[in-house]
């Protein structure tokens, strides 16, 4: 029997699941085109879910027999995911209407993907992890191929599906190895197991961790599991790319952190080298491979690879400061990317979307405000103070230096210099070059609001960094040293079974 | 006066001005441009007047930081918004605020395209520069230090007048960024050791010798590029040649001093043992810079490039002087930087004046200007001689003191550096001869008119300062005297303490 208090921590997810089904009903029974209505309601459900999330927030609750966990870390990441998803839905609306892909399933798929992400962030067991991951991935496969009558979009969906399935398989294989050698799938019990077995952990467990890491690296698109990213980013409809770049990355990164730091935290010496290498390769490849890209979506794909590398620097440190760095980095990354993709979505000439970076030439003369906003995002992505992106880097590198990962830090900052080249290239195109053709105007009030909001955040983060930094610090703290009482309770629950 | 956050005002008034220009009422292009110009001039003027309050209220008898302001910024991390000046940084603040109105005047007619954005960039630049010299927190310093890159990149790239302006802008940005990010790692390592980024606290923190070496190298990467020292100077000639006149003025006048200031504020006092270890390196690089770039300057056919190379040589005197760690050397070094800030700024303005008329930087395109531009020729002569180091001008005092400092510690360095003075006289006199003397033959050169009142107005303060600094240097030296003495004393104490430990350990 399920007792009701056990459900309370999962209330936001339950609400979203019900809302998703209700929205499908509305879509079917509404006369005429329901896309606009359903999109609005989707955003509203995200808002309500966020409010419930804040309302039921507690210190650290494990429920559903240890499958589901809510703590400060989950709260922080879920709010980011909900924000990212809501903005992606808002940015999509104009696009899907113009491109004749306005079907009410579109926002609902976003909603289900988001639901999967929320479950992912709250997973406290390898089983619930997999369920959340698949719910997210399946919805994402479909939206990637949503424009099914264009080859590019279908190809992107197909590619994403095949490679995604491989990565899920690897993750599942790793999970089964872990289960085989540790005898449990529950994170708390795994943590207890690895604590006991410090010294020589079973080799099968290590291989299991490697496979799980590989599967998760695919989801965050870290090198060497990044190959899908440029193609999917380029092929998928632009608002879907915007969604891909933000919410799923944040959720997968949250999971990455939780899995490695939580159950396998005592094996840090084992997994640290994997993360260090992945992080290094991501930063370097992301920096060099983007230099020659002429398509802005591909460029952003490589940029996101390098940013994942920077975020992983924090995880490689494996300390509370490191996790705090990851959280701050992802929060800032979200805003920078949403802003950049809002600009990309505004790149239309005579009603046709353009994606070449050369189309940005002379934007400063044709649309100064948009050029200014995009320049702010570019400098922020490059990590130049006083913009927000700098502080993200500051915190992850602080953690890396503290963990004595000097080589990682030095190569990391040097690759950030290389990466700044292509961000500067875009600024150069907009400011130094002569205009070619002006983009269509107006860009719409939703888009302008997002642009202004994101620029203001990037410009003025420096004035009041404390709220985000403190929240991230507190959230990271909950991931480490859970109170012993909770551990005992988990053990007791396990014993009863 | 004491209750006013004077330094914050001086730092952020330009930003306020930039914001006002940004939101300036829409209208015809010319109206916006005119308003932007006047607004920028007023803002920089007010900033300069405010900075005079610092000069007059500055207590010259203490080495403590003054006008200190402190606000919590990252409460959990011991990083605060902490501002203050001592005798060293105060002069650089004034140098920045003096040069800014001059820059705005210099751009009055020559910038016609996107004037609003231009003025905004310059005002943001001023905030960054002044903030950097006032910052008493390492993170805050770093934010300003690197923040300078953004407006400067835009200024060179958008309003630069060379064909290779994009290349120059990228080179400038990437070179400087490469150095800066390494300094960021040094900053973080120091933070983790000391638990704070508060500069006065860091000045009292002892770092292990092995750590000092690495920290010193990381900072050197950043400051050496900024100074710039040979062999990482190559961005400078490119940036100067391509930048608009006012951009060159700020580059030479203030941006180069950021590197020298960084050595004085961070490398030397915080890492004394590493400084002692690396002093020969600095001497070697500086001497090479002085001789090599002087020769290169002599070979230039482009006026701006010539002055750019001469800047590298003059900054070489400054780096030698400060690393002698003698009273004369350090004072001479600071004096040399201030003097060079004014003289090179004026020289770039002088080049800008003729460029505005003829749109050429080729030395050969000119000649005989003394006949149709006598006022110009007179002013040019003053600054040319100041650059050479004629007694009575500011250049003499700086070079003289630096060399005296060098003689006290190392005769060879002083002797080799002195060759640079001779070479400097050769290429500057040569430049002057080819541009100003000779026959006035070319028709377009004949049509050039002498300085306008606006141009005279922008040279007037610089002339005044060069003569004042040359004839009565005490009024500037007494400001830095105590701070410099304090710097040297702490340095020697740190070395003695180390030697004491070494002796005790034996």
Short mmCIF file of C-alpha atoms in Angstrom, two decimals, chain A residues 145-453:
data_model
loop_
_atom_site.label_atom_id
_atom_site.label_comp_id
_atom_site.label_asym_id
_atom_site.label_seq_id
_atom_site.Cartn_x
_atom_site.Cartn_y
_atom_site.Cartn_z
CA UNK A 145 11.97 14.89 -35.67
CA UNK A 146 8.87 17.02 -35.27
CA UNK A 147 9.22 18.53 -38.70
CA UNK A 148 8.82 15.13 -40.20
CA UNK A 149 8.49 16.33 -43.79
CA UNK A 150 12.00 17.77 -43.92
CA UNK A 151 14.93 15.46 -44.34
CA UNK A 152 17.17 17.32 -41.95
CA UNK A 153 14.77 17.15 -39.07
CA UNK A 154 13.96 13.48 -39.60
CA UNK A 155 17.63 12.73 -39.87
CA UNK A 156 18.33 14.60 -36.66
CA UNK A 157 15.59 12.68 -34.87
CA UNK A 158 16.81 9.37 -36.23
CA UNK A 159 20.40 10.05 -35.34
CA UNK A 160 19.51 11.18 -31.90
CA UNK A 161 17.35 8.11 -31.40
CA UNK A 162 19.92 5.56 -32.53
CA UNK A 163 22.81 7.07 -30.61
CA UNK A 164 20.58 7.78 -27.64
CA UNK A 165 19.49 4.15 -27.59
CA UNK A 166 23.13 3.04 -27.60
CA UNK A 167 23.90 5.30 -24.69
CA UNK A 168 20.86 4.12 -22.77
CA UNK A 169 22.03 0.57 -23.39
CA UNK A 170 25.45 1.37 -22.01
CA UNK A 171 23.95 3.01 -18.99
CA UNK A 172 21.68 0.06 -18.39
CA UNK A 173 24.56 -2.35 -18.75
CA UNK A 174 26.56 -0.34 -16.26
CA UNK A 175 23.62 -0.30 -13.88
CA UNK A 176 23.27 -4.07 -14.08
CA UNK A 177 26.98 -4.49 -13.35
CA UNK A 178 26.66 -2.23 -10.36
CA UNK A 179 23.69 -4.21 -9.16
CA UNK A 180 25.52 -7.45 -9.70
CA UNK A 181 28.52 -6.44 -7.65
CA UNK A 182 26.92 -4.29 -5.00
CA UNK A 183 23.64 -6.15 -4.63
CA UNK A 184 21.49 -3.04 -4.62
CA UNK A 185 20.30 -0.27 -6.90
CA UNK A 186 19.43 2.19 -4.17
CA UNK A 187 21.78 5.17 -3.96
CA UNK A 188 21.85 5.35 -0.18
CA UNK A 189 22.65 1.68 0.11
CA UNK A 190 25.22 1.95 -2.65
CA UNK A 191 26.84 4.76 -0.72
CA UNK A 192 26.94 2.58 2.38
CA UNK A 193 28.37 -0.27 0.30
CA UNK A 194 31.17 1.77 -1.20
CA UNK A 195 31.92 3.22 2.22
CA UNK A 196 32.42 -0.31 3.57
CA UNK A 197 34.50 -1.43 0.66
CA UNK A 198 36.97 1.43 0.58
CA UNK A 199 40.31 -0.05 -0.02
CA UNK A 200 39.72 -2.38 -2.92
CA UNK A 201 36.33 -1.88 -4.54
CA UNK A 202 35.19 -4.78 -6.71
CA UNK A 203 36.46 -4.30 -10.24
CA UNK A 204 33.01 -5.02 -11.67
CA UNK A 205 31.63 -2.07 -9.76
CA UNK A 206 34.27 0.19 -11.28
CA UNK A 207 33.45 -1.03 -14.78
CA UNK A 208 29.78 -0.41 -14.02
CA UNK A 209 30.57 3.16 -13.01
CA UNK A 210 32.52 3.64 -16.21
CA UNK A 211 29.57 2.51 -18.28
CA UNK A 212 27.13 4.67 -16.36
CA UNK A 213 29.45 7.64 -16.80
CA UNK A 214 29.64 6.97 -20.53
CA UNK A 215 25.86 6.92 -20.82
CA UNK A 216 25.57 10.16 -18.87
CA UNK A 217 28.39 11.76 -20.83
CA UNK A 218 26.34 11.12 -23.93
CA UNK A 219 23.38 12.93 -22.46
CA UNK A 220 25.39 15.99 -21.51
CA UNK A 221 27.28 15.72 -24.83
CA UNK A 222 30.75 15.50 -23.38
CA UNK A 223 33.64 14.31 -25.53
CA UNK A 224 34.08 11.46 -26.59
CA UNK A 225 30.29 10.99 -26.68
CA UNK A 226 29.51 14.26 -28.40
CA UNK A 227 29.25 13.23 -32.05
CA UNK A 228 25.50 13.57 -32.21
CA UNK A 229 25.44 17.12 -30.92
CA UNK A 230 26.34 19.21 -34.00
CA UNK A 231 24.12 17.22 -36.34
CA UNK A 232 21.13 17.16 -34.03
CA UNK A 233 21.53 20.82 -33.16
CA UNK A 234 21.68 21.74 -36.81
CA UNK A 235 18.93 19.44 -37.99
CA UNK A 236 16.33 19.92 -35.30
CA UNK A 237 13.94 22.88 -35.59
CA UNK A 238 15.63 25.88 -33.95
CA UNK A 239 13.39 26.20 -30.88
CA UNK A 240 13.87 22.49 -30.26
CA UNK A 241 17.61 23.07 -30.43
CA UNK A 242 17.21 25.85 -27.92
CA UNK A 243 15.38 23.41 -25.67
CA UNK A 244 18.05 20.72 -26.17
CA UNK A 245 20.81 23.13 -25.34
CA UNK A 246 19.35 24.01 -21.99
CA UNK A 247 16.90 21.91 -20.01
CA UNK A 248 18.04 18.33 -20.80
CA UNK A 249 21.66 19.35 -20.31
CA UNK A 250 20.90 20.75 -16.89
CA UNK A 251 18.94 17.67 -15.87
CA UNK A 252 21.58 15.28 -17.14
CA UNK A 253 24.32 17.29 -15.46
CA UNK A 254 22.36 17.17 -12.21
CA UNK A 255 22.11 13.42 -12.55
CA UNK A 256 25.80 13.13 -13.36
CA UNK A 257 26.66 15.00 -10.22
CA UNK A 258 24.22 13.10 -8.05
CA UNK A 259 25.31 9.67 -9.23
CA UNK A 260 29.02 10.28 -8.92
CA UNK A 261 29.01 12.32 -5.75
CA UNK A 262 26.21 10.44 -3.99
CA UNK A 263 26.44 6.67 -4.19
CA UNK A 264 29.97 6.60 -5.55
CA UNK A 265 31.31 9.58 -3.64
CA UNK A 266 33.79 7.43 -1.75
CA UNK A 267 35.22 6.13 -4.99
CA UNK A 268 36.13 9.63 -6.14
CA UNK A 269 39.70 8.53 -6.72
CA UNK A 270 38.41 6.04 -9.27
CA UNK A 271 36.08 8.22 -11.29
CA UNK A 272 37.94 11.49 -10.97
CA UNK A 273 40.35 10.64 -13.78
CA UNK A 274 37.49 9.79 -16.12
CA UNK A 275 35.88 13.13 -15.48
CA UNK A 276 39.15 15.01 -15.78
CA UNK A 277 39.85 13.48 -19.18
CA UNK A 278 36.30 13.99 -20.41
CA UNK A 279 36.33 17.56 -19.24
CA UNK A 280 39.67 18.32 -20.85
CA UNK A 281 38.71 16.79 -24.16
CA UNK A 282 35.37 18.59 -24.19
CA UNK A 283 36.95 21.96 -23.52
CA UNK A 284 39.62 21.49 -26.15
CA UNK A 285 37.41 20.02 -28.84
CA UNK A 286 34.65 22.52 -28.19
CA UNK A 287 37.17 25.34 -28.55
CA UNK A 288 38.93 24.19 -31.70
CA UNK A 289 36.14 22.53 -33.65
CA UNK A 290 33.88 25.56 -33.53
CA UNK A 291 36.37 27.89 -35.16
CA UNK A 292 35.50 26.94 -38.70
CA UNK A 293 31.75 26.61 -38.30
CA UNK A 294 29.69 28.91 -40.47
CA UNK A 295 26.33 27.69 -39.23
CA UNK A 296 25.41 29.33 -35.98
CA UNK A 297 23.51 26.31 -34.69
CA UNK A 298 26.51 24.06 -35.24
CA UNK A 299 28.69 26.69 -33.65
CA UNK A 300 26.45 26.74 -30.61
CA UNK A 301 26.61 22.94 -30.49
CA UNK A 302 30.39 23.05 -30.17
CA UNK A 303 30.11 25.92 -27.77
CA UNK A 304 27.82 23.83 -25.59
CA UNK A 305 30.33 20.98 -25.70
CA UNK A 306 33.02 23.27 -24.40
CA UNK A 307 30.71 24.65 -21.72
CA UNK A 308 29.89 21.16 -20.54
CA UNK A 309 33.64 20.67 -20.28
CA UNK A 310 33.89 23.70 -18.01
CA UNK A 311 31.01 22.53 -15.85
CA UNK A 312 32.65 19.11 -15.55
CA UNK A 313 35.76 20.82 -14.17
CA UNK A 314 33.68 21.49 -11.08
CA UNK A 315 32.52 17.89 -10.91
CA UNK A 316 36.08 16.65 -11.36
CA UNK A 317 36.99 18.43 -8.17
CA UNK A 318 34.36 16.33 -6.44
CA UNK A 319 34.08 18.73 -3.53
CA UNK A 320 31.15 20.81 -2.26
CA UNK A 321 32.78 23.88 -3.85
CA UNK A 322 33.03 21.98 -7.07
CA UNK A 323 29.38 21.07 -7.07
CA UNK A 324 28.52 24.63 -6.17
CA UNK A 325 30.56 25.69 -9.16
CA UNK A 326 28.63 23.30 -11.39
CA UNK A 327 25.31 24.66 -10.12
CA UNK A 328 26.30 28.28 -10.64
CA UNK A 329 27.73 27.44 -14.02
CA UNK A 330 24.58 25.71 -15.19
CA UNK A 331 22.38 28.55 -13.96
CA UNK A 332 24.41 31.11 -15.88
CA UNK A 333 24.75 28.80 -18.86
CA UNK A 334 20.96 28.59 -19.01
CA UNK A 335 20.51 32.32 -19.27
CA UNK A 336 23.32 32.82 -21.78
CA UNK A 337 22.01 30.09 -24.04
CA UNK A 338 18.38 31.07 -23.86
CA UNK A 339 19.39 34.59 -24.82
CA UNK A 340 21.58 33.45 -27.69
CA UNK A 341 18.92 31.16 -29.09
CA UNK A 342 16.34 33.90 -28.81
CA UNK A 343 18.62 35.90 -31.09
CA UNK A 344 19.03 32.97 -33.46
CA UNK A 345 15.27 32.61 -33.64
CA UNK A 346 15.07 36.24 -34.67
CA UNK A 347 17.35 35.62 -37.63
CA UNK A 348 14.74 35.75 -40.36
CA UNK A 349 15.04 37.37 -43.74
CA UNK A 350 11.81 37.80 -45.68
CA UNK A 351 10.06 35.22 -43.54
CA UNK A 352 12.75 32.63 -44.07
CA UNK A 353 15.00 31.42 -41.26
CA UNK A 354 18.72 31.87 -41.85
CA UNK A 355 21.43 30.15 -39.89
CA UNK A 356 24.73 31.28 -41.36
CA UNK A 357 26.84 33.44 -39.09
CA UNK A 358 27.57 35.68 -42.07
CA UNK A 359 23.92 36.69 -42.05
CA UNK A 360 24.69 38.53 -38.83
CA UNK A 361 27.01 40.92 -40.66
CA UNK A 362 26.37 44.55 -39.82
CA UNK A 363 23.59 43.76 -37.38
CA UNK A 364 24.75 46.69 -35.31
CA UNK A 365 23.52 49.04 -38.01
CA UNK A 366 20.28 47.30 -38.88
CA UNK A 367 19.15 46.31 -35.39
CA UNK A 368 21.41 47.84 -32.74
CA UNK A 369 19.57 46.52 -29.71
CA UNK A 370 19.62 42.92 -30.86
CA UNK A 371 23.28 43.27 -31.80
CA UNK A 372 24.01 44.65 -28.36
CA UNK A 373 22.18 41.79 -26.67
CA UNK A 374 23.94 39.16 -28.76
CA UNK A 375 27.30 40.82 -28.12
CA UNK A 376 26.60 40.67 -24.41
CA UNK A 377 25.81 36.95 -24.66
CA UNK A 378 28.91 36.30 -26.72
CA UNK A 379 31.24 38.09 -24.32
CA UNK A 380 29.50 36.33 -21.48
CA UNK A 381 29.91 32.93 -23.14
CA UNK A 382 33.57 33.77 -23.65
CA UNK A 383 33.78 34.43 -19.91
CA UNK A 384 34.91 38.05 -19.99
CA UNK A 385 34.21 40.03 -16.83
CA UNK A 386 32.15 41.90 -15.78
CA UNK A 387 29.56 39.66 -17.43
CA UNK A 388 27.95 36.71 -15.73
CA UNK A 389 29.78 34.00 -17.68
CA UNK A 390 33.04 34.98 -16.01
CA UNK A 391 31.72 34.14 -12.58
CA UNK A 392 30.64 30.68 -13.67
CA UNK A 393 34.19 29.99 -14.76
CA UNK A 394 35.64 31.59 -11.65
CA UNK A 395 33.81 29.18 -9.37
CA UNK A 396 34.59 25.98 -11.21
CA UNK A 397 38.25 26.88 -11.53
CA UNK A 398 38.37 27.86 -7.89
CA UNK A 399 37.22 24.35 -7.05
CA UNK A 400 39.72 22.82 -9.44
CA UNK A 401 42.63 24.74 -7.92
CA UNK A 402 41.45 23.80 -4.47
CA UNK A 403 41.40 20.14 -5.47
CA UNK A 404 44.94 20.59 -6.85
CA UNK A 405 43.90 19.84 -10.41
CA UNK A 406 46.37 22.38 -11.73
CA UNK A 407 46.89 20.90 -15.18
CA UNK A 408 43.15 20.75 -15.74
CA UNK A 409 42.77 24.37 -14.68
CA UNK A 410 45.60 25.65 -16.86
CA UNK A 411 44.52 23.79 -19.97
CA UNK A 412 40.94 24.78 -19.24
CA UNK A 413 41.59 28.51 -19.14
CA UNK A 414 43.81 28.31 -22.19
CA UNK A 415 41.08 26.56 -24.15
CA UNK A 416 38.69 29.28 -23.03
CA UNK A 417 40.98 31.76 -24.78
CA UNK A 418 40.79 29.71 -27.96
CA UNK A 419 37.03 29.50 -27.64
CA UNK A 420 36.75 33.24 -27.19
CA UNK A 421 37.99 33.55 -30.76
CA UNK A 422 34.73 32.44 -32.32
CA UNK A 423 32.60 34.39 -29.92
CA UNK A 424 34.62 37.44 -30.93
CA UNK A 425 34.11 36.47 -34.54
CA UNK A 426 30.38 36.92 -34.14
CA UNK A 427 30.86 40.27 -32.43
CA UNK A 428 33.17 41.22 -35.26
CA UNK A 429 30.58 40.31 -37.86
CA UNK A 430 27.90 42.32 -36.14
CA UNK A 431 29.95 45.39 -35.33
CA UNK A 432 32.85 45.67 -37.76
CA UNK A 433 31.33 44.47 -41.02
CA UNK A 434 28.96 46.18 -43.39
CA UNK A 435 25.33 45.05 -43.24
CA UNK A 436 24.05 42.63 -45.83
CA UNK A 437 20.32 42.14 -45.50
CA UNK A 438 18.33 43.29 -42.50
CA UNK A 439 16.38 40.82 -40.43
CA UNK A 440 12.61 40.90 -40.32
CA UNK A 441 11.01 43.05 -37.69
CA UNK A 442 9.26 43.21 -35.33
CA UNK A 443 10.57 40.24 -33.40
CA UNK A 444 7.56 39.97 -31.10
CA UNK A 445 7.07 40.95 -27.50
CA UNK A 446 7.81 37.53 -26.01
CA UNK A 447 11.14 37.40 -27.76
CA UNK A 448 12.06 40.98 -26.82
CA UNK A 449 11.25 40.28 -23.20
CA UNK A 450 13.50 37.22 -23.18
CA UNK A 451 16.28 39.14 -24.90
CA UNK A 452 16.10 42.07 -22.53
CA UNK A 453 15.76 39.84 -19.48
#
